[in-house]
XYZ file of C-alpha atoms in Angstrom:
575
model
C -21.457 -14.061 29.229
C -20.841 -11.352 32.214
C -23.609 -8.936 33.578
C -21.685 -5.634 31.733
C -21.700 -7.249 28.685
C -25.116 -8.201 28.305
C -25.616 -4.588 29.861
C -23.555 -3.289 27.392
C -25.397 -5.210 24.772
C -28.903 -3.716 25.696
C -27.412 -0.262 25.084
C -26.195 -0.968 21.785
C -29.944 -2.114 20.672
C -31.202 0.720 22.400
C -28.684 2.928 20.268
C -29.363 1.022 17.201
C -33.154 1.327 17.123
C -32.657 5.732 18.255
C -30.168 5.591 15.557
C -32.936 4.321 12.620
C -35.554 5.884 14.163
C -34.163 8.886 13.987
C -32.967 8.596 10.360
C -36.351 7.704 9.942
C -37.839 11.014 10.804
C -35.301 12.411 7.955
C -32.283 13.955 9.014
C -29.698 16.479 7.676
C -27.621 14.132 4.489
C -24.559 15.304 5.410
C -25.280 13.206 8.300
C -26.988 9.990 6.888
C -23.732 8.292 5.864
C -21.565 8.418 9.076
C -24.528 7.100 10.953
C -24.872 4.107 8.939
C -20.730 3.873 9.387
C -21.590 4.234 12.950
C -24.216 1.475 13.545
C -22.258 -0.662 11.632
C -18.751 -0.172 13.746
C -20.891 -0.756 16.960
C -22.606 -4.179 15.299
C -18.270 -4.798 15.234
C -17.223 -4.504 18.491
C -20.149 -4.129 20.664
C -18.509 -8.141 22.016
C -15.039 -7.478 21.838
C -12.782 -7.689 25.374
C -9.816 -5.696 24.508
C -9.594 -2.311 26.590
C -8.494 -0.497 24.222
C -11.077 -0.867 22.141
C -14.358 -0.586 24.834
C -12.735 2.571 25.604
C -13.106 3.941 21.760
C -16.457 1.721 22.238
C -18.235 4.042 24.330
C -15.933 6.996 23.069
C -18.301 6.138 19.352
C -21.006 5.425 21.565
C -21.591 8.251 22.744
C -20.611 10.457 19.469
C -23.262 12.706 18.565
C -23.881 13.590 14.438
C -26.140 16.735 14.092
C -23.395 18.245 12.307
C -20.480 18.290 9.696
C -17.516 18.982 13.075
C -19.729 16.507 14.727
C -19.141 13.176 11.592
C -15.539 14.886 11.309
C -14.642 14.168 15.301
C -16.499 10.241 14.553
C -14.511 9.126 11.789
C -11.225 10.613 14.035
C -12.252 8.155 15.900
C -13.609 5.890 13.897
C -9.313 5.669 12.184
C -7.896 5.068 15.797
C -9.703 2.449 16.125
C -8.964 0.389 12.761
C -5.050 1.629 14.138
C -5.593 0.618 17.729
C -6.354 -2.539 15.923
C -3.422 -2.691 13.580
C -1.306 -1.734 16.815
C -2.254 -5.436 18.095
C -2.016 -6.686 15.614
C -4.657 -7.865 14.090
C -5.003 -6.516 10.740
C -6.928 -8.599 8.873
C -9.932 -7.220 11.582
C -9.378 -3.683 10.405
C -9.129 -4.619 6.603
C -12.534 -5.872 7.011
C -14.020 -3.323 9.369
C -12.236 -0.659 6.799
C -14.002 -2.500 4.174
C -17.314 -2.159 5.198
C -16.820 1.868 5.729
C -15.954 1.676 2.017
C -18.480 0.073 0.615
C -21.168 2.038 2.620
C -19.462 5.791 1.827
C -18.548 4.635 -1.792
C -22.340 3.067 -2.830
C -23.953 6.532 -1.405
C -25.280 8.742 -3.425
C -25.386 11.562 -1.096
C -21.982 12.042 0.416
C -20.743 15.345 2.193
C -17.188 16.415 1.020
C -17.092 14.641 5.239
C -17.287 11.432 3.784
C -14.894 11.516 0.950
C -12.529 12.681 2.614
C -13.219 9.202 5.701
C -12.990 6.921 2.216
C -10.315 8.177 0.817
C -8.737 7.915 4.546
C -10.276 4.217 4.129
C -8.275 4.247 0.301
C -4.867 5.485 1.748
C -5.146 3.129 4.793
C -5.931 -0.057 3.075
C -3.641 0.473 0.282
C -0.909 1.072 3.463
C -1.976 -1.774 4.942
C -1.411 -4.428 2.068
C 1.586 -3.178 1.231
C 2.804 -4.069 4.874
C 1.517 -7.611 4.501
C 3.296 -7.749 0.666
C 0.284 -7.763 -1.916
C 1.266 -5.317 -3.691
C -1.327 -5.441 -6.764
C -3.954 -5.246 -3.545
C -1.991 -2.060 -2.688
C -1.578 -0.376 -6.685
C -5.604 -1.689 -6.805
C -6.848 0.671 -4.123
C -4.895 3.076 -4.761
C -5.502 3.553 -8.121
C -9.280 3.543 -6.922
C -9.329 6.435 -4.615
C -7.388 8.657 -7.382
C -10.899 7.778 -8.803
C -12.459 10.126 -6.706
C -9.979 12.620 -6.677
C -11.664 14.766 -9.823
C -12.554 17.662 -7.408
C -9.777 20.331 -6.616
C -10.393 19.972 -3.689
C -8.643 16.668 -2.731
C -4.971 16.977 -4.275
C -3.804 16.526 -0.977
C -4.948 12.920 -1.620
C -4.309 12.313 -5.314
C -0.559 13.581 -4.714
C 0.033 11.159 -1.572
C -1.883 7.859 -4.203
C 0.368 9.016 -6.705
C 3.656 9.077 -4.067
C 2.544 5.852 -3.036
C 2.277 3.990 -6.232
C 6.000 6.009 -7.168
C 6.914 4.396 -3.598
C 5.420 0.430 -4.639
C 6.657 0.201 -8.759
C 10.293 1.875 -7.551
C 9.961 -1.305 -4.988
C 8.600 -3.935 -7.245
C 12.385 -2.670 -9.617
C 9.868 -0.303 -12.296
C 11.612 3.027 -12.059
C 9.977 4.761 -15.121
C 6.332 4.911 -13.400
C 7.834 5.333 -9.463
C 9.390 8.585 -11.127
C 5.914 9.161 -13.664
C 3.991 9.295 -9.881
C 6.532 10.928 -7.664
C 6.394 13.700 -10.452
C 3.209 13.958 -10.519
C 2.949 14.180 -6.721
C 5.315 16.973 -6.840
C 3.438 19.125 -9.370
C 0.073 18.390 -7.341
C 2.622 20.190 -3.683
C 4.714 22.363 -5.373
C 1.313 24.250 -7.070
C -0.153 23.877 -3.927
C 2.813 25.222 -2.052
C 3.359 22.300 0.032
C 6.734 22.665 1.347
C 6.981 19.324 3.698
C 4.735 17.152 1.278
C 7.449 18.098 -1.821
C 10.632 17.828 0.607
C 9.536 14.045 0.537
C 8.844 14.499 -2.824
C 12.029 14.873 -3.935
C 13.489 12.614 -1.357
C 12.247 9.823 -2.377
C 12.805 10.840 -6.857
C 16.492 11.190 -4.914
C 16.517 7.598 -3.200
C 14.741 6.576 -7.156
C 17.857 8.075 -8.940
C 20.246 6.670 -6.111
C 19.117 3.321 -7.352
C 19.356 3.538 -10.950
C 22.727 4.491 -11.006
C 22.149 7.995 -11.693
C 24.235 8.946 -8.670
C 25.111 12.236 -10.417
C 21.061 13.454 -10.473
C 20.191 11.978 -7.498
C 22.613 15.287 -5.928
C 21.173 17.510 -7.818
C 17.190 16.804 -6.654
C 18.536 15.867 -3.390
C 19.710 19.778 -3.157
C 17.125 21.438 -5.092
C 14.761 19.053 -1.595
C 16.479 21.648 0.308
C 14.927 24.496 -0.666
C 11.807 23.045 1.044
C 12.893 21.551 3.938
C 11.562 23.441 6.381
C 13.530 23.933 9.358
C 11.879 25.319 10.932
C 8.486 23.221 12.775
C 11.519 19.881 11.536
C 14.767 20.776 11.665
C 16.035 17.341 11.409
C 14.994 17.673 7.704
C 18.486 19.824 6.730
C 20.198 16.761 8.678
C 18.388 13.851 6.785
C 19.390 14.933 2.993
C 23.151 15.769 4.542
C 23.422 11.547 5.431
C 21.737 11.522 2.133
C 24.222 13.699 0.221
C 27.223 12.199 2.289
C 26.322 8.473 0.572
C 26.002 9.630 -2.406
C 29.378 11.375 -2.327
C 30.394 8.572 -0.884
C 29.203 6.391 -4.205
C 30.837 9.441 -5.844
C 34.206 8.587 -4.506
C 34.754 11.849 -3.100
C 35.417 10.741 0.657
C 37.057 14.367 2.723
C 33.351 15.799 0.721
C 31.242 12.836 1.890
C 33.081 12.824 4.952
C 32.058 17.222 5.749
C 27.841 15.758 5.094
C 28.681 13.173 7.748
C 29.502 15.344 10.260
C 27.713 18.212 9.374
C 24.055 15.879 9.973
C 25.377 14.498 13.062
C 26.125 17.809 15.295
C 22.676 19.180 13.644
C 21.186 15.884 15.124
C 23.281 16.728 18.123
C 22.164 19.969 19.094
C 18.584 19.494 18.147
C 19.204 15.916 20.629
C 17.790 13.653 18.250
C 19.517 10.253 19.193
C 18.129 7.510 16.878
C 19.882 11.063 13.806
C 22.922 10.821 16.199
C 23.033 6.645 16.109
C 22.824 7.083 12.212
C 24.389 10.012 11.474
C 27.916 8.259 13.979
C 26.991 4.325 12.053
C 27.284 6.268 8.538
C 31.280 8.010 9.202
C 32.345 4.228 11.030
C 30.895 2.931 6.661
C 32.678 5.168 4.955
C 36.332 5.023 7.247
C 35.400 1.220 6.112
C 35.380 1.525 2.832
C 38.534 3.585 2.874
C 40.303 0.957 4.663
C 40.715 2.500 7.994
C 39.406 -0.018 10.567
C 40.781 1.474 13.438
C 39.210 4.757 12.464
C 35.645 2.884 12.312
C 35.626 1.445 14.857
C 35.754 5.054 17.036
C 32.001 5.829 15.466
C 30.363 2.673 15.854
C 31.538 2.847 20.139
C 30.199 5.965 20.274
C 27.088 4.629 19.043
C 26.456 2.401 21.102
C 27.213 4.316 23.663
C 24.766 6.283 22.585
C 21.894 3.757 22.565
C 23.545 2.280 26.333
C 22.591 5.834 27.458
C 19.458 6.283 25.992
C 17.881 2.741 25.973
C 18.014 2.586 22.034
C 17.331 -1.297 22.073
C 16.120 -0.709 18.098
C 19.203 1.082 16.945
C 21.287 -1.517 18.854
C 21.684 -4.579 16.167
C 22.803 -1.975 13.058
C 25.227 -0.793 15.632
C 26.375 -4.905 16.874
C 25.905 -4.778 13.730
C 29.362 -2.844 12.338
C 31.102 -3.384 15.225
C 31.024 -7.228 13.694
C 31.970 -5.355 10.359
C 34.302 -3.932 11.529
C 36.241 -6.528 13.418
C 36.037 -8.907 10.171
C 37.717 -6.226 8.011
C 40.384 -6.204 11.290
C 40.550 -9.600 11.063
C 39.451 -10.387 14.186
C 37.042 -13.157 13.323
C 35.813 -14.360 16.836
C 34.705 -11.270 18.202
C 32.827 -10.606 14.916
C 30.588 -14.019 15.238
C 30.215 -12.899 18.683
C 28.587 -9.620 17.940
C 26.637 -10.875 15.215
C 25.589 -13.296 18.005
C 24.736 -10.398 20.090
C 23.065 -9.435 17.068
C 20.878 -12.099 16.549
C 19.865 -12.537 20.181
C 19.285 -9.153 20.566
C 16.774 -9.093 17.549
C 15.313 -11.816 19.066
C 14.833 -10.566 22.433
C 12.669 -7.297 21.105
C 10.144 -9.740 19.313
C 9.770 -12.059 22.008
C 8.914 -8.937 23.968
C 6.943 -7.254 21.915
C 4.585 -10.783 21.634
C 4.900 -10.344 25.889
C 3.272 -7.202 25.979
C 0.506 -8.094 23.466
C 0.141 -10.939 25.136
C -0.014 -9.691 28.647
C -1.984 -6.658 28.098
C -4.927 -8.729 27.016
C -4.253 -11.233 30.320
C -5.190 -7.050 31.756
C -7.310 -6.093 29.515
C -9.682 -9.192 30.960
C -8.626 -9.478 34.482
C -9.620 -5.548 34.239
C -12.686 -6.428 32.851
C -14.176 -9.211 35.634
C -16.176 -7.303 38.991
C -17.327 -9.428 42.153
C -20.142 -8.374 44.001
C -20.496 -8.460 47.401
C -22.460 -11.197 49.001
C -24.898 -10.052 51.248
C -24.907 -11.553 54.382
C -28.806 -10.802 55.764
C -30.748 -13.790 56.736
C -34.422 -12.118 55.293
C -32.978 -11.701 52.204
C -32.089 -15.802 51.527
C -35.022 -16.705 49.269
C -34.763 -12.704 47.746
C -30.935 -14.044 47.004
C -32.222 -18.561 45.524
C -34.736 -16.419 44.127
C -32.629 -14.468 41.869
C -30.040 -17.786 41.599
C -32.417 -19.939 40.148
C -33.381 -17.221 38.115
C -29.974 -15.615 36.598
C -28.918 -20.134 36.110
C -32.265 -19.611 33.456
C -30.539 -16.850 31.508
C -27.082 -17.494 31.849
C -28.484 -21.022 30.917
C -30.341 -19.535 27.995
C -27.608 -17.652 27.084
C -25.517 -20.855 26.664
C -26.940 -21.613 24.304
C -27.709 -18.366 22.693
C -24.250 -18.058 22.325
C -23.956 -21.677 20.959
C -26.030 -20.452 18.170
C -23.854 -17.902 17.342
C -20.623 -19.069 17.594
C -21.727 -21.857 15.443
C -23.144 -19.895 12.497
C -20.179 -17.359 12.259
C -18.304 -21.237 12.107
C -20.609 -21.518 9.424
C -20.272 -18.100 7.547
C -16.168 -18.011 7.910
C -15.591 -21.063 5.968
C -18.014 -20.255 3.392
C -16.171 -16.884 3.611
C -13.519 -18.432 3.707
C -14.227 -21.210 0.410
C -16.452 -18.401 -1.451
C -12.026 -16.334 -1.133
C -10.371 -19.400 -2.020
C -12.875 -19.672 -5.133
C -12.396 -15.860 -5.961
C -8.770 -16.281 -5.866
C -8.206 -19.793 -7.744
C -11.010 -18.313 -10.129
C -9.027 -14.916 -10.665
C -6.398 -16.696 -10.778
C -7.787 -19.062 -13.870
C -8.805 -15.886 -15.568
C -5.023 -13.986 -15.796
C -3.665 -17.622 -16.543
C -5.707 -17.651 -19.691
C -5.127 -13.868 -20.537
C -2.139 -14.853 -20.276
C -1.391 -17.587 -22.729
C -3.236 -15.447 -25.180
C -0.621 -11.959 -25.067
C 1.633 -15.616 -25.961
C -0.709 -17.109 -28.772
C -0.927 -12.305 -30.189
C 2.706 -12.269 -29.881
C 2.835 -15.743 -31.741
C 0.181 -14.169 -34.900
C 2.576 -10.721 -35.020
C 5.577 -12.454 -35.120
C 3.872 -14.922 -37.998
C 2.425 -11.408 -39.777
C 6.016 -10.053 -40.022
C 7.513 -13.333 -40.931
C 4.295 -13.705 -43.710
C 5.725 -9.722 -44.266
C 9.389 -10.421 -44.973
C 8.600 -13.624 -47.116
C 6.692 -11.703 -49.465
C 8.683 -8.804 -49.886
C 12.020 -11.625 -50.721
C 9.495 -13.361 -53.002
C 8.685 -9.762 -55.499
C 12.956 -9.591 -55.532
C 13.587 -12.877 -56.635
C 14.255 -12.904 -60.493
C 11.624 -15.041 -63.072
C 14.399 -17.228 -64.023
C 14.353 -18.309 -60.483
C 11.097 -20.170 -59.663
C 12.587 -23.135 -58.082
C 13.371 -20.408 -55.163
C 9.924 -18.862 -56.008
C 8.316 -21.823 -55.468
C 9.363 -23.606 -52.257
C 9.184 -19.022 -50.863
C 5.202 -19.883 -52.493
C 5.257 -23.510 -49.638
C 7.442 -21.526 -46.866
C 4.705 -18.399 -47.377
C 1.707 -20.370 -47.899
C 1.711 -22.478 -44.368
C 2.812 -19.264 -43.235
C -0.534 -18.345 -43.166
C -2.130 -21.128 -42.689
C -0.035 -20.908 -39.227
C -1.387 -17.384 -38.990
C -5.177 -17.679 -39.939
C -6.783 -17.811 -36.605
C -7.967 -14.226 -34.918
C -5.576 -13.939 -32.200
C -6.821 -10.012 -31.208
C -10.552 -11.639 -31.223
C -9.637 -14.358 -29.053
C -7.494 -11.352 -27.021
C -10.331 -9.639 -26.409
C -12.820 -12.363 -25.375
C -10.311 -13.355 -22.249
C -9.531 -10.303 -21.336
C -12.855 -9.211 -21.386
C -14.340 -12.364 -19.136
C -11.864 -10.460 -16.081
C -13.211 -6.953 -17.599
C -16.394 -7.162 -18.896
C -18.077 -4.223 -19.053
C -14.090 -2.159 -20.690
C -14.396 -2.603 -24.494
C -18.046 -1.571 -23.969
C -17.354 1.801 -22.245
C -14.362 2.644 -24.841
C -16.475 2.255 -27.365
C -19.257 3.495 -26.083
C -17.172 7.050 -25.247
C -14.425 6.787 -27.604
C -16.188 5.243 -31.046
C -13.884 6.612 -33.269
C -10.889 4.955 -31.653
C -9.187 1.855 -33.730
C -9.087 -1.674 -32.928
C -5.329 -1.132 -32.501
C -5.975 1.906 -30.005
C -8.720 -0.184 -28.529
C -6.257 -3.398 -27.701
C -3.016 -0.812 -26.954
C -5.588 0.730 -23.792
C -5.823 -3.419 -22.847
C -2.286 -3.856 -22.960
C -1.794 -0.055 -20.660
C -4.632 -1.158 -17.983
C -2.981 -4.162 -17.695
C 0.010 -2.945 -16.500
C 2.064 -3.278 -18.711
C 5.542 -1.075 -19.769
C 5.822 0.624 -23.472
C 9.148 -2.182 -23.141
C 6.750 -5.433 -22.733
C 4.468 -4.136 -25.158
C 7.407 -3.395 -27.904
C 9.141 -6.473 -27.353
C 4.604 -7.850 -27.516
C 3.801 -6.080 -31.212
C 7.724 -6.302 -32.603
C 7.598 -3.072 -32.518
C 10.426 -0.463 -31.686
C 9.812 1.377 -27.957
C 9.217 4.806 -30.554
C 6.981 3.304 -32.267
C 5.170 2.650 -29.115
C 5.342 5.927 -27.325
C 4.407 7.458 -30.930
C 1.079 5.772 -30.573
C 0.684 5.815 -26.794
C 1.109 9.930 -27.310
C -1.967 9.385 -30.135
C -4.057 7.640 -27.890
C -3.929 10.774 -25.405
C -4.679 13.033 -27.950
C -8.137 10.403 -28.805
C -8.939 9.995 -25.410
C -9.071 14.289 -24.863
C -5.101 13.662 -21.885
C -2.852 15.898 -21.764
C 1.133 14.826 -21.882
C 0.821 14.687 -18.689
C -1.587 13.055 -17.392
C -1.307 9.848 -16.882
C -2.851 7.429 -19.093
C -2.547 4.168 -17.147
C -4.703 5.632 -14.198
C -7.351 7.411 -16.955
C -7.628 4.268 -18.328
C -8.724 2.479 -14.975
C -10.519 5.294 -13.868
C -13.408 4.230 -17.016
C -13.453 0.363 -15.510
């Protein structure tokens, strides 16, 4: 271990002791949580050799925590630290740190407003990180947890953010009804708070959702509505972005003339702003429209203009899209060789961008480590020879001790890491088996409901037969007996048993808070808690969709909710 690392470890230990002593003497409650977070963060990064994290360590270590403003500044530094970890590709470590912070702040019974805002920040960051990693279920879980802490109106901006992000996830999962519900919840909050920029983004998300569903006219109206909230002073590119969006919608409506007007308007606005990515985007949309109109000669003019912009302003990230556009145009013209060459160039460019990023990270790591090495000038005075020998011997002994200590620490960390991995594996496997059991119980429940319907139908037919048709009546009675025997198991109770293994307190909480709920009401609550849609519930229970909607509305009334309230989110808040 290098000398400066040893000194830093000592400094961290001293800081740790000072913090503990100061906390023991009794601080303002509003700073205790920040101090606990500070101790955890410093302990986690004290041995890091990356320059950016080293600098952040020094900053965090030096920050006082005497006031609420100090805590706010400290939390901003911590957020920057997790962002740096993400930029370096170390998402696992960033997630681990954010989870530690969440555990500290969530379990505290004495959170300040600043603490709660930081807790909500962590939920937003964790949800976004897992969404980027393709783990939508975990992302939804963190967003819903964050909503539980947004009961006070001062956190409405976070509440709107959670709703909007949930809408994006459900849109990606092709669940448009849920996505629209969350987008509109976010929009209602932002309109009430007169948050124009956020309202503009919500309308934009709804526009994209309607466009994906094929509701082009509805998407156009929503897009036009978003212009009322475009912040042209602080975000002048908003108007151009909407024009490009509207151009795409008019193109879908087979109105190329109107679409071209929108694209050209956006191109002029982006050009006036000097927004080169926007210029490239508008040019490529115009080229795409000409190609759709089977005019590749006109399309190639705009794609080549986009190529010139990319080369002149070194827009390598836009170059790949431009090369793809040119390749499509040459293919439409029947010039397949040129098309394939452009596709090859595009693939090479994407590979080089990826490799360049990897090399940059490796180079940065190498530079950080090379700069952290210090060379001490040699002593050249003979009178100090024996002193040097003594110092060398002492340093050798210290180095030996540190070597053994470091080896022991690494072995301990390795054991802990392996145990954690095994625990996570077993937890995931248990969760998978439990969910599989719940799925099987749902299938049995569906079978039970179906058998019940068959039994009712048989009884109806039996009552309609005349006494003379004795053979048919006997046959139907036999069938009815067999069906009733097959349906004799208690499917509701079995489903409840499996559900409670995963969510043990759900039924108890509902019964305690709402004793007037019927078994059917509680079962509907469980279906919604599992994330089932109205259509899925209708299929499972052999009911009409309208009937399930009516049941949901009756349930809202029993729970004391308004018709506009998010029933699923409320049920998750009870858990």
